[in-house]
Structure formats: structure tokens, C-alpha cells
Amino acid sequence: MVNVRVLLCALAAQTALALHPVDHPIHEGHGLASLGEPDKPIRQTTYPSVMLHRESNEKILKHIDIERMNETMSTLTYLNNRYYKSATGVQASDWIFEKVKRYSGTFKIQRFRHSWPQRSIDVQISEGNGAKRQDKRVIIVGAHMDSVNRFNATGEAPGADDNASGVAVLLEALYLLLRDQKTKHFTNQVHFHFYSGEEAGLLGSKEILQQYAKDGVDVVAVLNQDMTGRGDTDPRMFTMITDYVYTPLNNFILEVVKSYTKFGVKEWACRYACSDHASAARNGFPAAFISHGEIAETATDYIHTTNDTLEHINYDQMSEHVKLVLGFVLELGFADFAAAPAATQTETQTETQTETQTETQTETQTETQTETNAHPKTQTGTQTEEPYEEVTEAVTETKTGTKATGTPAPKTTADTDDF
């Protein structure tokens, strides 16, 4: 196992430690953001009513590894905080990026450039082969990487549950999907997002998903994982958030839960734009948000404090979240979605809030796309730059003997298991 202290010290040496933290937190609420009604109505989408791929994916579910998740949790919570304007926030993003680059499989990983230093990360694991290149349907699973201390924005904020747990869940699901290789047969594109700046107002997800909307990306489903690590009560449950969501997608997720997990589901309303799923809804994308079963009871007593630590984490709870993400991706990856209708009807439960513009507005211009869903350049004055600062194509050696290019994943026992 990689020595966490050595790795973080190495990353720190590469990080711009002269970054100036802000003096005050943006807010004390959990991801509170001034989001108004969607710019576009939510895309009308029909989801599978029967789970077709559960039995054929029994092996992948059995390979969920608590130790891999614990390594992620230990690394991210070891940092003083993951505040989006801090040097340690940049270290967290860099660590996630480098970790994914070492995975086996075929994927494309990109870092999204923001006006603040912590980059968001976009990992595409499937090109999709069920439609013409300009007609792809896109599935997104996302989690935010940043943390914050409600009393001091740059103070200690281990953020174990909120949201190192969500990052660990996505990394484990991503690792298993890439090892399994079924992704190359998916009908639809699948992206894993790791968002920056959620605690400051959903900033990272807002910018990425706005870019997707501007590019005309046909997003058919977004699943947000935020706070997945607490599970001390019986019966064990997921919490399904009921605002800023798309009801048909929630109904589909209920079927995934029944088929792929051993948990039940209870509903809860945040009553504000409490996490990154709201950014999807704001841009007309069908979204859902699933958290652990105790969010309503514990959301205010430890999050955004020094008490959000590993000792409160339940890895059995997190393992069920991994199963949920795997089921979500495996079922929708193969689903046959119709093209978006010309006229759609909003089916989301939102609250009207005035949107405050805190960042300089940018203009986008369309350029010739050289690959599926290529992102146009952002034009600011006379300077043109891509919102994605780099693209890493990774094709590493797998059990079928694919020729290795890029950086191969380290050979471990888990890597050699035959799914």
C-alpha cells in the first residue's frame, strides 16, 4: 500500500503553496446555492422497469473491497481540509486524478479548469455504440471532493462522511467497472464526475454541467452520491432526496435498490439546493440524489466540523452504495433511450431562488468537434482556452491481453481476479 504521508508530501511539493485562502466561508449550509428555475425543462426520459443485468454481474458485486475504500478515506481525511481554494484542496484533486490514471482499463480522464485552484475531474469510461456520434446519450455519476469547516473555512475539516465517502464509493465502482470490461459494450456513454467547490455553492458541478448544456450533450441520468458513510441504525436504509430531482429517475433507482442492494429507502426533502444534483436539474438534466439513511438525523451535528472523522464511518453502508452505483451504471449503460423530444415538460420539484452572479460571465463559441461531445473553447477577451486543461487517454493491460499504453495500474491480487 502506498505510504499516505509520503504521497501527500510529494503532491504538496508540486502544489502552489502560495495560494491565498479566502477570509470567510461562502455559507454555513450544506452546499447551499442560489439556483433558480431550470434554464431548460427537464429532459423527458423513460427508464427500464425491469433489471436485466443483475445475474450476469454477480461476480463484480462480490469484488467490492473495503480496504481500497479505506485507503481513499484515510488519504483524503489525512489532509487538514479539502477546501476548494486551499493548497490541500488542490492536493486532494491531484491525488484522485493520479489514482484513476493508474487504473486498468480503457478510459479518458480530464481536469476541468475553474477560476479557483481545485480542479474538478471528468472520467469517461464508455464511448457508447448505440447511436451516431453526434447522438450519444450520457449517464453521469458524481460526488464532490471538497470539504469545509463551518466555523473557519480554512480550518481543520476531515470531511470523512461529507464527502470523502462519496468519492471512495465512486472510485471503487469505477475501478470495478474498468476491470470488468463490459463498459466497452455499453450502448451509452458513462461519465464519473468528481466535483470541486460544492461546499461553496455547488460551484464545480455548476460549471461542468453548464458546459455540457452549452455543448448540447444529451444527458439522460445523473446520480449524485453525497454523504454515504454513516449507517448505525437498523434497519439499514438509503435516503432518497425528493427536491431538485426527476421523479421517473427516482422510481428507476428504487428498482435498482431492490435488485442490487439489501437496503430499504426512505425519502427526505432538503428544501434547498443541498448538493450537486441541483446543478443538473438547473441545466435540464434528469437527476437524483441518494445519501445514507441517517442524513436527516445527523446532517447538522457533525458535518463541516472537526468531528466528521473516520471513526464514524460504516464501510458496510458504503459497500451498499457501491452496489447501487454499479447497478445504476450497468442497467443504464445498456439501456435503449429514445432521442430527446422536441418539446419537453418539466417534471422536477424545484424552489425559485434568485441566482447571484459571482463569477465573470464567459461566452462560448462552437468549434468543429473532433471527438464525441468535444467541449468548445471559452473565449475571454482576446485569449482563448479550453475549459478542460488536459486529456489523458488510458488503455492499460487487462486480463484479455490488451496492449498497454499510458501508465499501467500496479499489479495487485485484486487486479488479477477474473470477473
Tab-separated table of C-alpha atoms in Angstrom:
chain	number	residue	atom	x	y	z
A	1	MET	CA	0.000	0.000	0.000
A	2	VAL	CA	1.255	3.490	-0.818
A	3	ASN	CA	2.527	5.402	2.220
A	4	VAL	CA	-0.043	8.161	2.585
A	5	ARG	CA	2.302	10.643	4.261
A	6	VAL	CA	5.000	10.219	1.614
A	7	LEU	CA	2.483	10.535	-1.227
A	8	LEU	CA	0.887	13.668	0.191
A	9	CYS	CA	4.263	15.259	0.855
A	10	ALA	CA	5.218	14.603	-2.763
A	11	LEU	CA	1.988	16.143	-4.002
A	12	ALA	CA	2.489	19.109	-1.706
A	13	ALA	CA	5.867	19.761	-3.283
A	14	GLN	CA	4.136	20.061	-6.658
A	15	THR	CA	1.323	22.249	-5.382
A	16	ALA	CA	1.327	26.034	-5.498
A	17	LEU	CA	1.539	26.526	-1.744
A	18	ALA	CA	1.367	30.276	-2.121
A	19	LEU	CA	-2.369	30.052	-2.783
A	20	HIS	CA	-4.280	32.643	-0.799
A	21	PRO	CA	-7.268	31.250	1.110
A	22	VAL	CA	-10.400	33.322	1.332
A	23	ASP	CA	-11.136	35.000	4.635
A	24	HIS	CA	-14.676	33.753	5.080
A	25	PRO	CA	-16.709	30.721	4.113
A	26	ILE	CA	-19.328	31.358	1.465
A	27	HIS	CA	-22.049	29.872	3.620
A	28	GLU	CA	-22.649	27.526	6.507
A	29	GLY	CA	-25.373	25.458	4.849
A	30	HIS	CA	-24.648	22.147	3.176
A	31	GLY	CA	-23.992	23.070	-0.435
A	32	LEU	CA	-26.491	25.947	-0.285
A	33	ALA	CA	-26.671	27.578	-3.684
A	34	SER	CA	-28.748	30.331	-5.234
A	35	LEU	CA	-30.221	28.281	-8.057
A	36	GLY	CA	-33.352	29.387	-9.811
A	37	GLU	CA	-35.745	27.509	-12.058
A	38	PRO	CA	-34.073	25.369	-14.740
A	39	ASP	CA	-32.894	27.231	-17.820
A	40	LYS	CA	-34.452	24.388	-19.794
A	41	PRO	CA	-37.237	21.961	-18.914
A	42	ILE	CA	-36.089	18.592	-17.646
A	43	ARG	CA	-35.450	16.109	-20.454
A	44	GLN	CA	-38.381	13.683	-20.700
A	45	THR	CA	-36.868	10.235	-20.252
A	46	THR	CA	-38.210	6.710	-19.832
A	47	TYR	CA	-36.126	4.251	-17.804
A	48	PRO	CA	-36.075	0.442	-17.687
A	49	SER	CA	-38.744	-1.084	-15.450
A	50	VAL	CA	-37.015	-4.471	-15.240
A	51	MET	CA	-33.409	-5.044	-14.152
A	52	LEU	CA	-31.877	-7.132	-16.950
A	53	HIS	CA	-28.232	-7.355	-15.891
A	54	ARG	CA	-28.237	-8.283	-12.201
A	55	GLU	CA	-27.498	-12.009	-12.528
A	56	SER	CA	-24.801	-11.581	-15.154
A	57	ASN	CA	-22.948	-9.140	-12.886
A	58	GLU	CA	-22.906	-11.182	-9.682
A	59	LYS	CA	-19.116	-11.525	-9.799
A	60	ILE	CA	-18.395	-7.817	-9.990
A	61	LEU	CA	-20.556	-7.186	-6.906
A	62	LYS	CA	-18.536	-9.738	-4.941
A	63	HIS	CA	-15.273	-7.908	-5.646
A	64	ILE	CA	-16.146	-4.751	-3.683
A	65	ASP	CA	-13.127	-4.163	-1.436
A	66	ILE	CA	-13.413	-2.277	1.859
A	67	GLU	CA	-9.618	-1.924	2.057
A	68	ARG	CA	-9.499	0.014	-1.213
A	69	MET	CA	-12.191	2.356	0.080
A	70	ASN	CA	-10.399	2.723	3.407
A	71	GLU	CA	-7.198	3.767	1.612
A	72	THR	CA	-9.108	6.530	-0.163
A	73	MET	CA	-10.829	7.622	3.040
A	74	SER	CA	-7.578	7.643	5.027
A	75	THR	CA	-5.748	9.644	2.383
A	76	LEU	CA	-8.406	12.305	1.922
A	77	THR	CA	-9.147	12.760	5.635
A	78	TYR	CA	-5.435	12.973	6.489
A	79	LEU	CA	-5.361	16.378	4.803
A	80	ASN	CA	-6.114	19.354	7.045
A	81	ASN	CA	-9.029	20.135	4.744
A	82	ARG	CA	-10.026	19.903	1.100
A	83	TYR	CA	-11.271	23.481	0.842
A	84	TYR	CA	-11.586	24.444	-2.808
A	85	LYS	CA	-9.222	27.439	-2.566
A	86	SER	CA	-6.594	25.770	-0.380
A	87	ALA	CA	-3.343	24.013	-1.254
A	88	THR	CA	-4.614	20.844	0.406
A	89	GLY	CA	-7.778	21.059	-1.679
A	90	VAL	CA	-5.557	21.011	-4.759
A	91	GLN	CA	-3.640	18.047	-3.325
A	92	ALA	CA	-6.903	16.119	-2.946
A	93	SER	CA	-7.835	16.733	-6.582
A	94	ASP	CA	-4.329	15.795	-7.751
A	95	TRP	CA	-4.395	12.580	-5.713
A	96	ILE	CA	-7.737	11.479	-7.180
A	97	PHE	CA	-6.509	12.281	-10.694
A	98	GLU	CA	-3.279	10.297	-10.279
A	99	LYS	CA	-5.073	7.383	-8.633
A	100	VAL	CA	-7.530	6.998	-11.508
A	101	LYS	CA	-4.717	7.247	-14.064
A	102	ARG	CA	-3.222	4.088	-12.535
A	103	TYR	CA	-6.419	2.056	-13.034
A	104	SER	CA	-6.523	-0.766	-15.555
A	105	GLY	CA	-8.941	-0.362	-18.426
A	106	THR	CA	-9.846	1.970	-21.258
A	107	PHE	CA	-10.999	5.451	-20.311
A	108	LYS	CA	-10.479	9.171	-20.830
A	109	ILE	CA	-9.752	11.418	-17.853
A	110	GLN	CA	-9.878	15.224	-17.946
A	111	ARG	CA	-9.476	18.015	-15.409
A	112	PHE	CA	-11.903	20.911	-15.655
A	113	ARG	CA	-10.349	24.349	-15.241
A	114	HIS	CA	-12.086	26.758	-12.842
A	115	SER	CA	-11.237	30.283	-11.690
A	116	TRP	CA	-10.284	28.759	-8.304
A	117	PRO	CA	-7.358	26.330	-7.951
A	118	GLN	CA	-9.049	22.990	-7.145
A	119	ARG	CA	-9.900	21.237	-10.428
A	120	SER	CA	-12.951	19.075	-11.000
A	121	ILE	CA	-12.358	15.720	-12.710
A	122	ASP	CA	-14.340	14.059	-15.519
A	123	VAL	CA	-13.707	10.375	-16.295
A	124	GLN	CA	-15.381	8.888	-19.381
A	125	ILE	CA	-15.414	5.075	-19.268
A	126	SER	CA	-17.629	4.301	-22.250
A	127	GLU	CA	-17.805	5.709	-25.751
A	128	GLY	CA	-21.247	4.198	-26.336
A	129	ASN	CA	-22.014	2.282	-29.511
A	130	GLY	CA	-25.777	2.524	-29.804
A	131	ALA	CA	-26.130	5.745	-31.780
A	132	LYS	CA	-24.352	8.055	-34.168
A	133	ARG	CA	-21.503	10.000	-32.616
A	134	GLN	CA	-23.492	13.228	-32.516
A	135	ASP	CA	-26.448	11.455	-30.939
A	136	LYS	CA	-24.953	9.862	-27.832
A	137	ARG	CA	-26.893	9.501	-24.587
A	138	VAL	CA	-24.845	10.232	-21.481
A	139	ILE	CA	-25.060	8.753	-17.967
A	140	ILE	CA	-23.323	10.648	-15.128
A	141	VAL	CA	-22.432	9.598	-11.586
A	142	GLY	CA	-20.973	12.362	-9.429
A	143	ALA	CA	-19.599	13.207	-5.986
A	144	HIS	CA	-17.900	16.302	-4.599
A	145	MET	CA	-14.324	16.121	-3.329
A	146	ASP	CA	-14.059	19.290	-1.228
A	147	SER	CA	-14.638	19.764	2.499
A	148	VAL	CA	-15.112	22.798	4.722
A	149	ASN	CA	-15.152	23.805	8.388
A	150	ARG	CA	-18.303	25.788	9.121
A	151	PHE	CA	-16.519	27.930	11.724
A	152	ASN	CA	-13.347	28.603	9.744
A	153	ALA	CA	-13.246	27.966	6.013
A	154	THR	CA	-9.564	27.043	6.050
A	155	GLY	CA	-9.634	25.248	9.396
A	156	GLU	CA	-9.486	21.518	10.030
A	157	ALA	CA	-12.170	19.700	8.029
A	158	PRO	CA	-11.519	15.966	7.615
A	159	GLY	CA	-14.842	15.562	5.790
A	160	ALA	CA	-14.979	11.778	6.155
A	161	ASP	CA	-18.691	11.371	5.535
A	162	ASP	CA	-19.036	14.692	3.719
A	163	ASN	CA	-17.757	13.724	1.241
A	164	ALA	CA	-14.680	11.526	1.218
A	165	SER	CA	-17.202	8.698	1.474
A	166	GLY	CA	-18.879	9.636	-1.806
A	167	VAL	CA	-15.507	9.884	-3.563
A	168	ALA	CA	-14.475	6.469	-2.207
A	169	VAL	CA	-17.743	4.921	-3.404
A	170	LEU	CA	-17.271	6.299	-6.920
A	171	LEU	CA	-13.612	5.269	-7.096
A	172	GLU	CA	-14.455	1.711	-6.064
A	173	ALA	CA	-17.293	1.436	-8.580
A	174	LEU	CA	-15.087	2.975	-11.284
A	175	TYR	CA	-12.245	0.550	-10.543
A	176	LEU	CA	-14.547	-2.480	-10.760
A	177	LEU	CA	-16.284	-1.345	-13.942
A	178	LEU	CA	-12.979	-0.774	-15.714
A	179	ARG	CA	-11.684	-4.172	-14.635
A	180	ASP	CA	-14.878	-5.883	-15.783
A	181	GLN	CA	-14.560	-4.599	-19.378
A	182	LYS	CA	-18.307	-4.677	-20.044
A	183	THR	CA	-18.157	-0.913	-20.447
A	184	LYS	CA	-16.812	-1.252	-23.994
A	185	HIS	CA	-20.123	-2.845	-24.968
A	186	PHE	CA	-22.319	-0.138	-23.423
A	187	THR	CA	-24.918	1.470	-25.650
A	188	ASN	CA	-24.471	4.798	-23.874
A	189	GLN	CA	-21.614	6.973	-22.694
A	190	VAL	CA	-20.842	6.851	-18.966
A	191	HIS	CA	-19.017	9.599	-17.060
A	192	PHE	CA	-17.792	9.731	-13.460
A	193	HIS	CA	-17.515	13.278	-12.075
A	194	PHE	CA	-15.540	14.446	-9.044
A	195	TYR	CA	-16.657	17.995	-8.305
A	196	SER	CA	-14.755	20.890	-6.788
A	197	GLY	CA	-16.320	23.647	-4.708
A	198	GLU	CA	-19.635	22.031	-3.739
A	199	GLU	CA	-19.462	23.447	-0.225
A	200	ALA	CA	-19.086	26.966	-1.617
A	201	GLY	CA	-22.323	26.781	-3.590
A	202	LEU	CA	-22.164	23.819	-5.998
A	203	LEU	CA	-19.554	25.717	-7.983
A	204	GLY	CA	-17.754	22.884	-9.767
A	205	SER	CA	-20.836	20.944	-10.811
A	206	LYS	CA	-22.492	24.172	-11.886
A	207	GLU	CA	-19.686	24.997	-14.329
A	208	ILE	CA	-19.233	21.486	-15.716
A	209	LEU	CA	-22.932	20.866	-16.258
A	210	GLN	CA	-23.435	24.327	-17.747
A	211	GLN	CA	-20.698	23.405	-20.216
A	212	TYR	CA	-22.456	20.134	-21.018
A	213	ALA	CA	-25.685	22.041	-21.642
A	214	LYS	CA	-23.950	24.592	-23.870
A	215	ASP	CA	-22.374	21.760	-25.850
A	216	GLY	CA	-25.754	20.101	-26.361
A	217	VAL	CA	-24.742	16.909	-24.535
A	218	ASP	CA	-27.784	14.628	-24.217
A	219	VAL	CA	-27.632	13.718	-20.520
A	220	VAL	CA	-30.335	11.186	-19.650
A	221	ALA	CA	-29.487	10.498	-15.989
A	222	VAL	CA	-27.365	11.988	-13.201
A	223	LEU	CA	-26.843	10.202	-9.865
A	224	ASN	CA	-25.277	12.220	-7.043
A	225	GLN	CA	-23.528	10.495	-4.116
A	226	ASP	CA	-23.006	12.775	-1.123
A	227	MET	CA	-22.585	11.517	2.463
A	228	THR	CA	-22.610	7.743	2.061
A	229	GLY	CA	-20.645	6.710	5.149
A	230	ARG	CA	-22.969	6.681	8.163
A	231	GLY	CA	-25.084	3.640	8.962
A	232	ASP	CA	-25.534	2.924	12.654
A	233	THR	CA	-29.267	2.285	12.878
A	234	ASP	CA	-31.397	-0.704	11.921
A	235	PRO	CA	-32.903	-1.355	9.526
A	236	ARG	CA	-30.209	-0.034	7.221
A	237	MET	CA	-31.526	2.468	4.708
A	238	PHE	CA	-30.713	4.804	1.864
A	239	THR	CA	-32.177	8.306	1.885
A	240	MET	CA	-33.710	9.417	-1.412
A	241	ILE	CA	-33.849	13.194	-1.732
A	242	THR	CA	-37.133	14.449	-3.178
A	243	ASP	CA	-36.382	18.008	-4.305
A	244	TYR	CA	-34.422	19.149	-7.368
A	245	VAL	CA	-34.890	15.617	-8.720
A	246	TYR	CA	-36.648	13.850	-11.595
A	247	THR	CA	-39.347	11.505	-10.292
A	248	PRO	CA	-39.102	8.857	-13.070
A	249	LEU	CA	-35.377	8.545	-12.332
A	250	ASN	CA	-36.079	8.128	-8.617
A	251	ASN	CA	-38.567	5.382	-9.487
A	252	PHE	CA	-35.923	3.609	-11.566
A	253	ILE	CA	-33.433	3.862	-8.695
A	254	LEU	CA	-35.949	2.220	-6.370
A	255	GLU	CA	-35.858	-0.801	-8.675
A	256	VAL	CA	-32.048	-0.771	-8.691
A	257	VAL	CA	-32.037	-0.709	-4.891
A	258	LYS	CA	-34.392	-3.699	-4.713
A	259	SER	CA	-32.380	-5.733	-7.195
A	260	TYR	CA	-28.773	-4.849	-6.344
A	261	THR	CA	-28.726	-3.996	-2.615
A	262	LYS	CA	-30.044	-5.268	0.711
A	263	PHE	CA	-31.246	-1.865	1.946
A	264	GLY	CA	-34.573	-0.109	2.006
A	265	VAL	CA	-35.255	3.510	1.037
A	266	LYS	CA	-36.781	6.434	2.874
A	267	GLU	CA	-37.489	9.879	1.458
A	268	TRP	CA	-36.375	13.266	2.703
A	269	ALA	CA	-36.599	16.812	1.340
A	270	CYS	CA	-33.599	19.115	1.741
A	271	ARG	CA	-35.846	22.112	0.951
A	272	TYR	CA	-32.963	23.860	-0.777
A	273	ALA	CA	-30.323	23.062	-3.408
A	274	CYS	CA	-28.382	20.905	-0.974
A	275	SER	CA	-25.972	19.117	-3.312
A	276	ASP	CA	-24.685	18.788	-6.860
A	277	HIS	CA	-27.796	17.106	-8.260
A	278	ALA	CA	-29.368	20.577	-8.219
A	279	SER	CA	-26.822	21.767	-10.798
A	280	ALA	CA	-28.028	19.024	-13.121
A	281	ALA	CA	-31.667	19.998	-12.629
A	282	ARG	CA	-30.749	23.639	-13.240
A	283	ASN	CA	-29.494	22.663	-16.698
A	284	GLY	CA	-32.444	20.468	-17.640
A	285	PHE	CA	-30.814	17.111	-16.854
A	286	PRO	CA	-32.763	14.361	-15.016
A	287	ALA	CA	-31.124	13.993	-11.600
A	288	ALA	CA	-31.290	12.002	-8.379
A	289	PHE	CA	-29.507	12.224	-5.024
A	290	ILE	CA	-29.054	9.217	-2.735
A	291	SER	CA	-27.429	9.562	0.695
A	292	HIS	CA	-27.128	7.317	3.729
A	293	GLY	CA	-30.143	6.596	5.894
A	294	GLU	CA	-29.254	8.935	8.740
A	295	ILE	CA	-28.798	12.193	6.869
A	296	ALA	CA	-31.921	13.772	8.369
A	297	GLU	CA	-30.843	12.902	11.908
A	298	THR	CA	-27.113	13.630	11.699
A	299	ALA	CA	-26.695	16.238	8.975
A	300	THR	CA	-26.298	19.118	11.411
A	301	ASP	CA	-24.379	17.620	14.347
A	302	TYR	CA	-21.034	16.798	12.774
A	303	ILE	CA	-20.735	17.791	9.105
A	304	HIS	CA	-18.467	20.755	8.414
A	305	THR	CA	-16.728	20.259	11.787
A	306	THR	CA	-13.615	18.529	13.096
A	307	ASN	CA	-15.866	15.648	14.222
A	308	ASP	CA	-16.560	14.299	10.713
A	309	THR	CA	-13.910	11.606	11.095
A	310	LEU	CA	-13.224	8.001	10.117
A	311	GLU	CA	-14.380	6.611	13.457
A	312	HIS	CA	-17.985	7.322	12.428
A	313	ILE	CA	-17.726	5.583	9.043
A	314	ASN	CA	-19.569	2.339	8.316
A	315	TYR	CA	-17.986	0.517	5.374
A	316	ASP	CA	-20.883	-1.907	5.042
A	317	GLN	CA	-23.086	1.122	4.335
A	318	MET	CA	-20.603	2.371	1.755
A	319	SER	CA	-20.445	-1.062	0.111
A	320	GLU	CA	-24.186	-0.925	-0.493
A	321	HIS	CA	-23.743	2.490	-2.118
A	322	VAL	CA	-21.134	0.938	-4.420
A	323	LYS	CA	-23.667	-1.748	-5.379
A	324	LEU	CA	-26.206	0.992	-6.083
A	325	VAL	CA	-23.782	2.864	-8.352
A	326	LEU	CA	-22.806	-0.347	-10.150
A	327	GLY	CA	-26.444	-1.280	-10.726
A	328	PHE	CA	-27.265	2.241	-11.916
A	329	VAL	CA	-24.409	2.225	-14.448
A	330	LEU	CA	-24.801	-1.375	-15.629
A	331	GLU	CA	-28.545	-1.086	-16.257
A	332	LEU	CA	-28.455	2.366	-17.884
A	333	GLY	CA	-25.221	1.703	-19.756
A	334	PHE	CA	-27.070	-0.878	-21.854
A	335	ALA	CA	-30.462	0.894	-21.920
A	336	ASP	CA	-32.051	1.986	-25.189
A	337	PHE	CA	-33.032	5.642	-24.827
A	338	ALA	CA	-35.077	7.463	-27.409
A	339	ALA	CA	-33.918	10.810	-28.715
A	340	ALA	CA	-34.991	13.773	-26.639
A	341	PRO	CA	-38.406	15.048	-27.811
A	342	ALA	CA	-38.611	18.452	-29.416
A	343	ALA	CA	-40.834	19.770	-26.637
A	344	THR	CA	-40.435	18.587	-23.055
A	345	GLN	CA	-42.361	19.066	-19.882
A	346	THR	CA	-40.774	19.921	-16.544
A	347	GLU	CA	-41.182	17.118	-14.003
A	348	THR	CA	-38.864	18.338	-11.283
A	349	GLN	CA	-39.655	19.694	-7.844
A	350	THR	CA	-37.752	22.960	-7.514
A	351	GLU	CA	-37.846	26.105	-5.473
A	352	THR	CA	-37.478	29.521	-7.060
A	353	GLN	CA	-34.437	31.372	-5.861
A	354	THR	CA	-32.643	34.383	-7.293
A	355	GLU	CA	-29.333	33.468	-8.855
A	356	THR	CA	-26.478	35.723	-7.841
A	357	GLN	CA	-23.727	36.118	-10.381
A	358	THR	CA	-20.384	35.900	-8.524
A	359	GLU	CA	-18.155	34.964	-11.396
A	360	THR	CA	-17.405	36.842	-14.618
A	361	GLN	CA	-19.700	35.666	-17.392
A	362	THR	CA	-17.925	33.947	-20.251
A	363	GLU	CA	-19.013	33.444	-23.813
A	364	THR	CA	-18.648	30.178	-25.625
A	365	GLN	CA	-18.224	29.635	-29.323
A	366	THR	CA	-18.713	26.336	-31.102
A	367	GLU	CA	-15.738	24.786	-32.826
A	368	THR	CA	-15.597	21.758	-35.095
A	369	GLN	CA	-15.852	18.677	-32.908
A	370	THR	CA	-13.078	16.172	-33.398
A	371	GLU	CA	-14.437	13.641	-30.932
A	372	THR	CA	-17.711	12.774	-29.286
A	373	ASN	CA	-19.109	15.620	-27.203
A	374	ALA	CA	-15.962	17.720	-27.588
A	375	HIS	CA	-16.106	20.835	-25.449
A	376	PRO	CA	-15.848	24.207	-27.224
A	377	LYS	CA	-13.214	26.712	-26.303
A	378	THR	CA	-14.065	29.506	-23.896
A	379	GLN	CA	-13.464	32.980	-25.313
A	380	THR	CA	-12.442	35.676	-22.806
A	381	GLY	CA	-11.309	38.915	-24.413
A	382	THR	CA	-8.580	38.048	-26.876
A	383	GLN	CA	-7.454	34.912	-25.037
A	384	THR	CA	-8.903	31.524	-25.890
A	385	GLU	CA	-8.549	28.495	-23.636
A	386	GLU	CA	-10.142	25.126	-23.215
A	387	PRO	CA	-12.237	24.574	-20.078
A	388	TYR	CA	-10.625	21.123	-19.888
A	389	GLU	CA	-6.953	21.628	-19.181
A	390	GLU	CA	-5.726	18.178	-20.196
A	391	VAL	CA	-6.926	14.910	-21.625
A	392	THR	CA	-5.337	11.605	-20.694
A	393	GLU	CA	-6.251	8.573	-22.743
A	394	ALA	CA	-5.570	5.401	-20.763
A	395	VAL	CA	-5.528	1.908	-22.246
A	396	THR	CA	-3.760	-0.399	-19.822
A	397	GLU	CA	-3.145	-4.119	-19.811
A	398	THR	CA	-6.139	-6.222	-18.820
A	399	LYS	CA	-6.899	-9.916	-18.465
A	400	THR	CA	-7.544	-10.225	-22.219
A	401	GLY	CA	-4.037	-9.045	-23.063
A	402	THR	CA	-4.851	-5.587	-24.427
A	403	LYS	CA	-1.691	-3.823	-25.473
A	404	ALA	CA	-0.674	-1.422	-22.742
A	405	THR	CA	-0.242	2.277	-23.365
A	406	GLY	CA	-0.067	5.095	-20.869
A	407	THR	CA	0.522	4.263	-17.194
A	408	PRO	CA	-0.348	0.682	-16.200
A	409	ALA	CA	-2.070	0.003	-12.911
A	410	PRO	CA	0.044	-1.654	-10.229
A	411	LYS	CA	-0.368	-5.421	-10.218
A	412	THR	CA	-2.263	-6.470	-7.110
A	413	THR	CA	-4.272	-9.519	-6.160
A	414	ALA	CA	-7.486	-7.687	-6.971
A	415	ASP	CA	-6.140	-6.711	-10.383
A	416	THR	CA	-5.619	-10.317	-11.406
A	417	ASP	CA	-9.018	-11.593	-10.288
A	418	ASP	CA	-11.178	-12.826	-13.147
A	419	PHE	CA	-14.572	-11.147	-13.067
